[in-house]
Short mmCIF file of C-alpha atoms in Angstrom, two decimals:
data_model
loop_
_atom_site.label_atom_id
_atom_site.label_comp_id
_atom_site.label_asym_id
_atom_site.label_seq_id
_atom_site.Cartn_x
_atom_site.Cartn_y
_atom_site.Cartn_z
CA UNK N 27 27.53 -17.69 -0.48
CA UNK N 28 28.16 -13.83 -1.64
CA UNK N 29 25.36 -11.97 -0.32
CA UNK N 30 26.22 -9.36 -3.51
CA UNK N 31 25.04 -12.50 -5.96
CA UNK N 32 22.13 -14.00 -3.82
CA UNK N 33 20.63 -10.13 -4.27
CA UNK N 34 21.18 -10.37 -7.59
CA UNK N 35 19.51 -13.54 -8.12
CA UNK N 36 16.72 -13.01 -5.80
CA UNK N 37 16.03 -9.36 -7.96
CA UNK N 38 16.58 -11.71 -11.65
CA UNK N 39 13.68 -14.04 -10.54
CA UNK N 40 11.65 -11.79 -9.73
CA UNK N 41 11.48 -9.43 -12.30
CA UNK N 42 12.73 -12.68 -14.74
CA UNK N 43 15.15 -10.10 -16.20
CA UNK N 44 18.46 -9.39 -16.47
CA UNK N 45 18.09 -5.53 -17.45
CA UNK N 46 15.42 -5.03 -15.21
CA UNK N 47 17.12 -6.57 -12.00
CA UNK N 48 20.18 -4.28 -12.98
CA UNK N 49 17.98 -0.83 -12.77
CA UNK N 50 16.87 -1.77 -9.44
CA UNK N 51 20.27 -2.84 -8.07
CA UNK N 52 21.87 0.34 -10.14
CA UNK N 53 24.45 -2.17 -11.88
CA UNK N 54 24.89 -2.92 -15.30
CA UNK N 55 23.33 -5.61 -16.51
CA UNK N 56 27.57 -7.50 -17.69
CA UNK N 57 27.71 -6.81 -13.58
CA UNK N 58 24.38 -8.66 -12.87
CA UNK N 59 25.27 -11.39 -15.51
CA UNK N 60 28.43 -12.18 -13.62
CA UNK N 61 27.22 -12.69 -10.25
CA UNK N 62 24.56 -14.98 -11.66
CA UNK N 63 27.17 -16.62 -13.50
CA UNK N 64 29.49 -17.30 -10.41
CA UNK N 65 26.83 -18.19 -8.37
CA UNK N 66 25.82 -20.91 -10.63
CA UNK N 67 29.28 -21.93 -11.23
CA UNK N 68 29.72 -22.17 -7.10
CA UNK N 69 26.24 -24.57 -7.16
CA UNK N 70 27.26 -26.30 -10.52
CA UNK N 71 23.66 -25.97 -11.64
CA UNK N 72 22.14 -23.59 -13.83
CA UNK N 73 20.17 -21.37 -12.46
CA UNK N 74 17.52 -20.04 -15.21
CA UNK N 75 16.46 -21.23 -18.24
CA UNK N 76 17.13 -18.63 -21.55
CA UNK N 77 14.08 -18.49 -23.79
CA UNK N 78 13.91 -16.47 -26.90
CA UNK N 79 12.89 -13.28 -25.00
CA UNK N 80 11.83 -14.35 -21.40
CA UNK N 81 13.68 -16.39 -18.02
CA UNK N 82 12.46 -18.89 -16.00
CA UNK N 83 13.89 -21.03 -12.55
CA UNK N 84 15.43 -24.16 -13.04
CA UNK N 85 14.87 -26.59 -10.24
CA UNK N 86 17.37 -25.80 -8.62
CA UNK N 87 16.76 -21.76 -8.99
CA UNK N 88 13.33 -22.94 -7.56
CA UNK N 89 14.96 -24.79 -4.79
CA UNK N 90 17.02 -21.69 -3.79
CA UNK N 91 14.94 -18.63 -4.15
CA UNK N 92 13.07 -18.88 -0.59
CA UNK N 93 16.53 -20.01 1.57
CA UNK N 94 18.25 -16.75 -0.65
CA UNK N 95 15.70 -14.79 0.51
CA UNK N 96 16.03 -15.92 4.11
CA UNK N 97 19.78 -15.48 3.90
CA UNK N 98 19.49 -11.65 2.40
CA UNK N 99 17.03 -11.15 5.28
CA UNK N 100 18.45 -12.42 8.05
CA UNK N 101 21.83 -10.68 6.84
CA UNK N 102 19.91 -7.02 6.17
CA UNK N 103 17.93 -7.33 9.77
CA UNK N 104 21.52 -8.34 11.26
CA UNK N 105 23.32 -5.45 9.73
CA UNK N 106 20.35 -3.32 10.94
CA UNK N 107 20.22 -4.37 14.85
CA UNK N 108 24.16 -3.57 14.81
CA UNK N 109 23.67 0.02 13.56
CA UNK N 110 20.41 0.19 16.11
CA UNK N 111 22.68 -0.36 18.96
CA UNK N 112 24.12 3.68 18.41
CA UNK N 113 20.72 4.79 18.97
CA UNK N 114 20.98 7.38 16.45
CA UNK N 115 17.89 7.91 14.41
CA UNK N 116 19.42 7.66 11.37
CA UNK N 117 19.46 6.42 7.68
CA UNK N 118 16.84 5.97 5.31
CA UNK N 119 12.99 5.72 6.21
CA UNK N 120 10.63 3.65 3.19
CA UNK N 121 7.35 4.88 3.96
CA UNK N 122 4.36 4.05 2.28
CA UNK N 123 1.29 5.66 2.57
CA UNK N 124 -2.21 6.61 0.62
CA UNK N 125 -2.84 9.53 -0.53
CA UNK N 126 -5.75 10.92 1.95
CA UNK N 127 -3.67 10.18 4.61
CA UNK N 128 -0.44 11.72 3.32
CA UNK N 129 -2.43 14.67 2.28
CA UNK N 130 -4.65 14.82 5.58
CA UNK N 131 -3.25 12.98 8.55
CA UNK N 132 0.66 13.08 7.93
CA UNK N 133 1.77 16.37 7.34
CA UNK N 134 2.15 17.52 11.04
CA UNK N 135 3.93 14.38 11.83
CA UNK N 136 5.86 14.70 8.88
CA UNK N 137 6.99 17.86 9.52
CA UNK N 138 7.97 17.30 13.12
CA UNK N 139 10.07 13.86 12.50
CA UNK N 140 12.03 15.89 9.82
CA UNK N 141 12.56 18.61 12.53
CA UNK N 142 13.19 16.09 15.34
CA UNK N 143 15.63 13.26 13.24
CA UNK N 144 17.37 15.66 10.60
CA UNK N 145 19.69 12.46 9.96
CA UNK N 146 16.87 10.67 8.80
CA UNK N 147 16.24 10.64 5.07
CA UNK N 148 11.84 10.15 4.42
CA UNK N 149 11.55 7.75 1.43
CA UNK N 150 7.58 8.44 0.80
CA UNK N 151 5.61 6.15 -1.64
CA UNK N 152 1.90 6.51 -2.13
CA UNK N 153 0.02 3.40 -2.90
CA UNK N 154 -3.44 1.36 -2.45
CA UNK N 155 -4.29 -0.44 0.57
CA UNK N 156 -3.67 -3.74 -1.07
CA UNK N 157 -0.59 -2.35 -2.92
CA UNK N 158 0.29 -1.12 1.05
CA UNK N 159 0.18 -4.50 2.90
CA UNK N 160 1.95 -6.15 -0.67
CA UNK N 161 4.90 -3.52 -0.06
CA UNK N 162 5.51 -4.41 3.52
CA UNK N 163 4.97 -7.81 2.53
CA UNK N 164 7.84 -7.78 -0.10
CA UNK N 165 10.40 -5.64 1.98
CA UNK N 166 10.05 -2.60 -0.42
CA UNK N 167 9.30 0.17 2.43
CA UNK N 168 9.22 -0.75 5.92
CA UNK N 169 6.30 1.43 7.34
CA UNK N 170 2.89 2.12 5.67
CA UNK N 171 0.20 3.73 6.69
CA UNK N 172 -3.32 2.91 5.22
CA UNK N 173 -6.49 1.98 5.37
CA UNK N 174 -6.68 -1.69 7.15
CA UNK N 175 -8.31 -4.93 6.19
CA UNK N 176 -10.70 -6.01 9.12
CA UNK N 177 -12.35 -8.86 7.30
CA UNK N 178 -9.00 -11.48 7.76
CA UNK N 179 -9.00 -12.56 3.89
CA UNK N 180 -6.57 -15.11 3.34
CA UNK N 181 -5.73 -12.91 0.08
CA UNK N 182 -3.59 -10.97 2.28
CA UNK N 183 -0.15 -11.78 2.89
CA UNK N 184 0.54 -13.28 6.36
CA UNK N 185 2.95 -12.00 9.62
CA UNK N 186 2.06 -8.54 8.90
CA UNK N 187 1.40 -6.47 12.33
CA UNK N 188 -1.72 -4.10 12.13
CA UNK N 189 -2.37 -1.19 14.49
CA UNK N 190 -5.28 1.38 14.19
CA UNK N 191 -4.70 4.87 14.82
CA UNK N 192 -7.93 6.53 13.31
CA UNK N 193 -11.46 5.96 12.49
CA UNK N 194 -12.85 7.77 9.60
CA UNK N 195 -16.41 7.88 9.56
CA UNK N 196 -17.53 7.77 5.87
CA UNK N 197 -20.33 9.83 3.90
CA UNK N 198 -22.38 9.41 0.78
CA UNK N 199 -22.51 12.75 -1.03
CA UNK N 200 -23.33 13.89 -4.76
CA UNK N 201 -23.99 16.99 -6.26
CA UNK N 202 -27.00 19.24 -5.19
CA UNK N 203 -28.08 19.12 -9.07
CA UNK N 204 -28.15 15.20 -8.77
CA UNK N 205 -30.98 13.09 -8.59
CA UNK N 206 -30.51 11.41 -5.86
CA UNK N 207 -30.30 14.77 -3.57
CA UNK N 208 -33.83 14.97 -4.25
CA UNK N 209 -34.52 11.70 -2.18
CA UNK N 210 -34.80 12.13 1.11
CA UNK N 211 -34.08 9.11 2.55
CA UNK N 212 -31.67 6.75 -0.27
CA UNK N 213 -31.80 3.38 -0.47
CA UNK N 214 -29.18 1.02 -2.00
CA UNK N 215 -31.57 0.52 -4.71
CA UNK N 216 -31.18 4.00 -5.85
CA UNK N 217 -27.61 4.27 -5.73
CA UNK N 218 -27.14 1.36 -8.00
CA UNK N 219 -29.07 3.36 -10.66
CA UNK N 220 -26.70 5.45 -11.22
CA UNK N 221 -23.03 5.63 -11.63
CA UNK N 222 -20.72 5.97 -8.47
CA UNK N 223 -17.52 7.77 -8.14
CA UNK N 224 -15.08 5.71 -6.48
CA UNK N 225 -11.32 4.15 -5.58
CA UNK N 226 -10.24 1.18 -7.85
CA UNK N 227 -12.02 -2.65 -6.68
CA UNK N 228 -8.68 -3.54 -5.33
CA UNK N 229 -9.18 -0.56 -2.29
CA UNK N 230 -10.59 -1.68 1.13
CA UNK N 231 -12.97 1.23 0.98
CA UNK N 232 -14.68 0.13 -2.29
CA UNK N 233 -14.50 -3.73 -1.06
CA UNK N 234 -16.63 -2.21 2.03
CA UNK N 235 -18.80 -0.88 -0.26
CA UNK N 236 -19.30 -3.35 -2.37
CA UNK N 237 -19.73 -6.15 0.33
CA UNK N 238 -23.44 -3.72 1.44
CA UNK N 239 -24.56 -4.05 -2.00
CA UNK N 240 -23.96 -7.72 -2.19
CA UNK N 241 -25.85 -8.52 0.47
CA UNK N 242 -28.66 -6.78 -1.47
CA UNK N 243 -28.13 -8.83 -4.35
CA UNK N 244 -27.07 -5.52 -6.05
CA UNK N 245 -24.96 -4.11 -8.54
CA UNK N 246 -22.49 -1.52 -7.79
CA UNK N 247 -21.59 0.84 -11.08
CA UNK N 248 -18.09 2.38 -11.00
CA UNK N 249 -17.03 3.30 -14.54
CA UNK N 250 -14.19 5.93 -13.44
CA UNK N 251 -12.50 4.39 -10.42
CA UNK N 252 -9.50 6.86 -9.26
CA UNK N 253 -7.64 6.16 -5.70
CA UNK N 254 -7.28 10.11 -5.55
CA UNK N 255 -9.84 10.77 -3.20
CA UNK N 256 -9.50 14.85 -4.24
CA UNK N 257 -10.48 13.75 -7.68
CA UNK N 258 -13.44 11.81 -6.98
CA UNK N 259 -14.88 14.40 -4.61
CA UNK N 260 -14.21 16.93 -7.75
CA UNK N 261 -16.06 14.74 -10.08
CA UNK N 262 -19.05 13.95 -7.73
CA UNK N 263 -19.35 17.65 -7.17
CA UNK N 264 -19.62 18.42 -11.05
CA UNK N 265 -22.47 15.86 -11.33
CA UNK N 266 -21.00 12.69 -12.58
CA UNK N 267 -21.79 10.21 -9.97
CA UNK N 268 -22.54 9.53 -6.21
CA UNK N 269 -19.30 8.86 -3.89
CA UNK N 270 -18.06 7.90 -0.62
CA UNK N 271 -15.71 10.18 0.99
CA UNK N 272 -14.47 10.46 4.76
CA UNK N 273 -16.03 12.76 6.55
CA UNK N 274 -12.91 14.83 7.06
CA UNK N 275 -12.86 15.77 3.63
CA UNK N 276 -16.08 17.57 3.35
CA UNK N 277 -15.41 20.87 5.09
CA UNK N 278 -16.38 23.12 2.21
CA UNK N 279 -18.41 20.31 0.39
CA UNK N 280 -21.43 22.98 -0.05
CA UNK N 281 -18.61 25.40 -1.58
CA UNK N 282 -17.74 22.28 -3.85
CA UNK N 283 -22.12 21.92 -4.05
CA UNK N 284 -21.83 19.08 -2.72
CA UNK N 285 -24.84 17.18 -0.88
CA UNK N 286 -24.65 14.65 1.80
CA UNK N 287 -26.95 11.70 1.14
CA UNK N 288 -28.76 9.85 3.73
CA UNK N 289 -29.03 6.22 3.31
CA UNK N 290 -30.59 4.72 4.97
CA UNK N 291 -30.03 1.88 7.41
CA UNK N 292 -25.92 2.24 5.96
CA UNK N 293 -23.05 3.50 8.26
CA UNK N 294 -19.47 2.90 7.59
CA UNK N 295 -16.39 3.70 8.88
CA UNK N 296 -12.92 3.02 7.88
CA UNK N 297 -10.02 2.03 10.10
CA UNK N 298 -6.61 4.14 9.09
CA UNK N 299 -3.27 2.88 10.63
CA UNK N 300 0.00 1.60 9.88
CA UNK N 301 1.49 -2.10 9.09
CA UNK N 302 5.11 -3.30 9.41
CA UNK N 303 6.54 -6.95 8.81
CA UNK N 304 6.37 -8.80 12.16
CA UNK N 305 10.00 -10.17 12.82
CA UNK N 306 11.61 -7.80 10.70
CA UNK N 307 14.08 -5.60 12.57
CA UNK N 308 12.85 -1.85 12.38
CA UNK N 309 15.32 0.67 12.03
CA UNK N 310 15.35 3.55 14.77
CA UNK N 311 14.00 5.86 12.23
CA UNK N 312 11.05 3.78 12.04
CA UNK N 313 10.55 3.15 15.63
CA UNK N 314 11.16 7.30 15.87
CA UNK N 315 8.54 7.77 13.71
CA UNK N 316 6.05 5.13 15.20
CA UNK N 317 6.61 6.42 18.53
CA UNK N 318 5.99 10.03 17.39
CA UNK N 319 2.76 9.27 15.88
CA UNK N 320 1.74 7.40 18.82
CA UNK N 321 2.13 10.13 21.01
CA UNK N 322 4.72 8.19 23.01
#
């Protein structure tokens, strides 16, 4: 079968689009229509069912989706161990990443695989945890580097590989004006009277969170969720809620007036580290850039 058209079916099913699979594959959509076309013709089977304004798999789309997939795969990683074999650190590196790290771990690293590999072209997308382990999940970057599930949910996807390269030990703060700085020693009960500052409930760090107040039978109030981490610890300062923030960030948090909180009987910390897709081949950018954050 013609790799070209598998891709093209693969991208139509799952966007179940025509225009939308073209402005990934940058084709025009006559080009993606084609391929779909001779592919069915070559299976003499439709593929997708037309509805008014929407697509779905036939049984037989159904039927092929997973073995296209393993065919694009095993063709991409095949392609990839043959251009490996120069040992040139090469090509382009998908690299996905939150935004506290890629503001506050990555730059040095960053900087020094650009100077190091100046034939390698950095593809850097900042996402969620979940969003982090979906990505490498789903092929769409190859590296990320977030903060890592350690509670094995079976809402994760599976064969992803998991390695830890920092702790970061997390704080309560809010601002010196707030109530709660006026307790000396916070309970969980008091934060859940007032409005938190936090990331979105999809995050690992707010699932941590929540998880505490669970276990108290509590409620945890987050009416402005934002994943930027520089945001939140702007609007805690200003008085509009309590947050968690890593340690790391709170250099000039009495500049910012912010107060650390101490609650009592609570201490987290957060793992930080990277995930790639275990029996996918990495490129030699990748393992350049794993190796240089290592240390090796």
């Amino acid at each position: 079968m013609d790799i070209q058209a598998l891709t093209a079916f693969i991208a139509v099913a799952e966007h179940q689009s025509f225009s939308l699979a073209a402005e990934q594959l940058h084709l025009t959509q006559p080009a993606i229509s084609k391929r779909i076309k001779g592919l069915e013709e070559q299976l003499n089977s439709p593929l997708f069912d037309r509805h008014n304004r929407s697509l779905s798999l036939t049984d037989t789309g159904h039927s092929l989706l997973p073995k296209a997939k393993e065919i694009v795969q095993l063709v991409s990683d095949t392609q990839l161990s043959m251009r490996n074999m120069n040992q040139k650190v090469e090509g382009s590196l998908k690299l996905g990443t939150s935004h506290h790290i890629g503001l506050h771990r990555l730059p040095p690293f960053l900087k020094s695989f650009v100077s190091q590999f100046p034939l390698a072209e950095l593809n850097l997308s900042f996402m969620g945890s979940e969003s982090a382990y979906q990505s490498i999940a789903q092929r769409q970057v190859e590296l990320a580097l977030t903060t890592l599930e350690t509670s094995n949910s079976s809402n994760l996807p599976e064969g992803i590989v998991s390695e830890v390269l920092w702790y970061d030990k997390m704080i309560f703060v809010c601002s010196k004006d707030h109530p709660l700085s006026k307790i000396s020693n916070v309970q969980l009960q008091d934060l859940s009277n007032y409005a938190s500052i936090l990331p979105e409930d999809n995050t690992f760090t707010f699932k941590l969170l929540q998880n505490k107040f669970k276990q108290q039978n509590l409620t945890l109030l987050n009416p402005m969720p934002t994943n930027y981490l520089e945001t939140i610890k702007m609007l805690a300062s200003v008085g509009l809620g309590w947050s968690l923030l890593p340690e790391s960030m709170l250099d000039n948090a009495e500049e910012m007036g912010l107060t650390e909180l101490n609650v009592e009987g609570i201490s987290l910390t957060r793992p930080l580290g990277f995930l790639y897709l275990q029996g996918r081949t990495l490129s030699n950018a990748a393992k350049a850039f794993i190796a240089l954050i290592k240390g090796n």
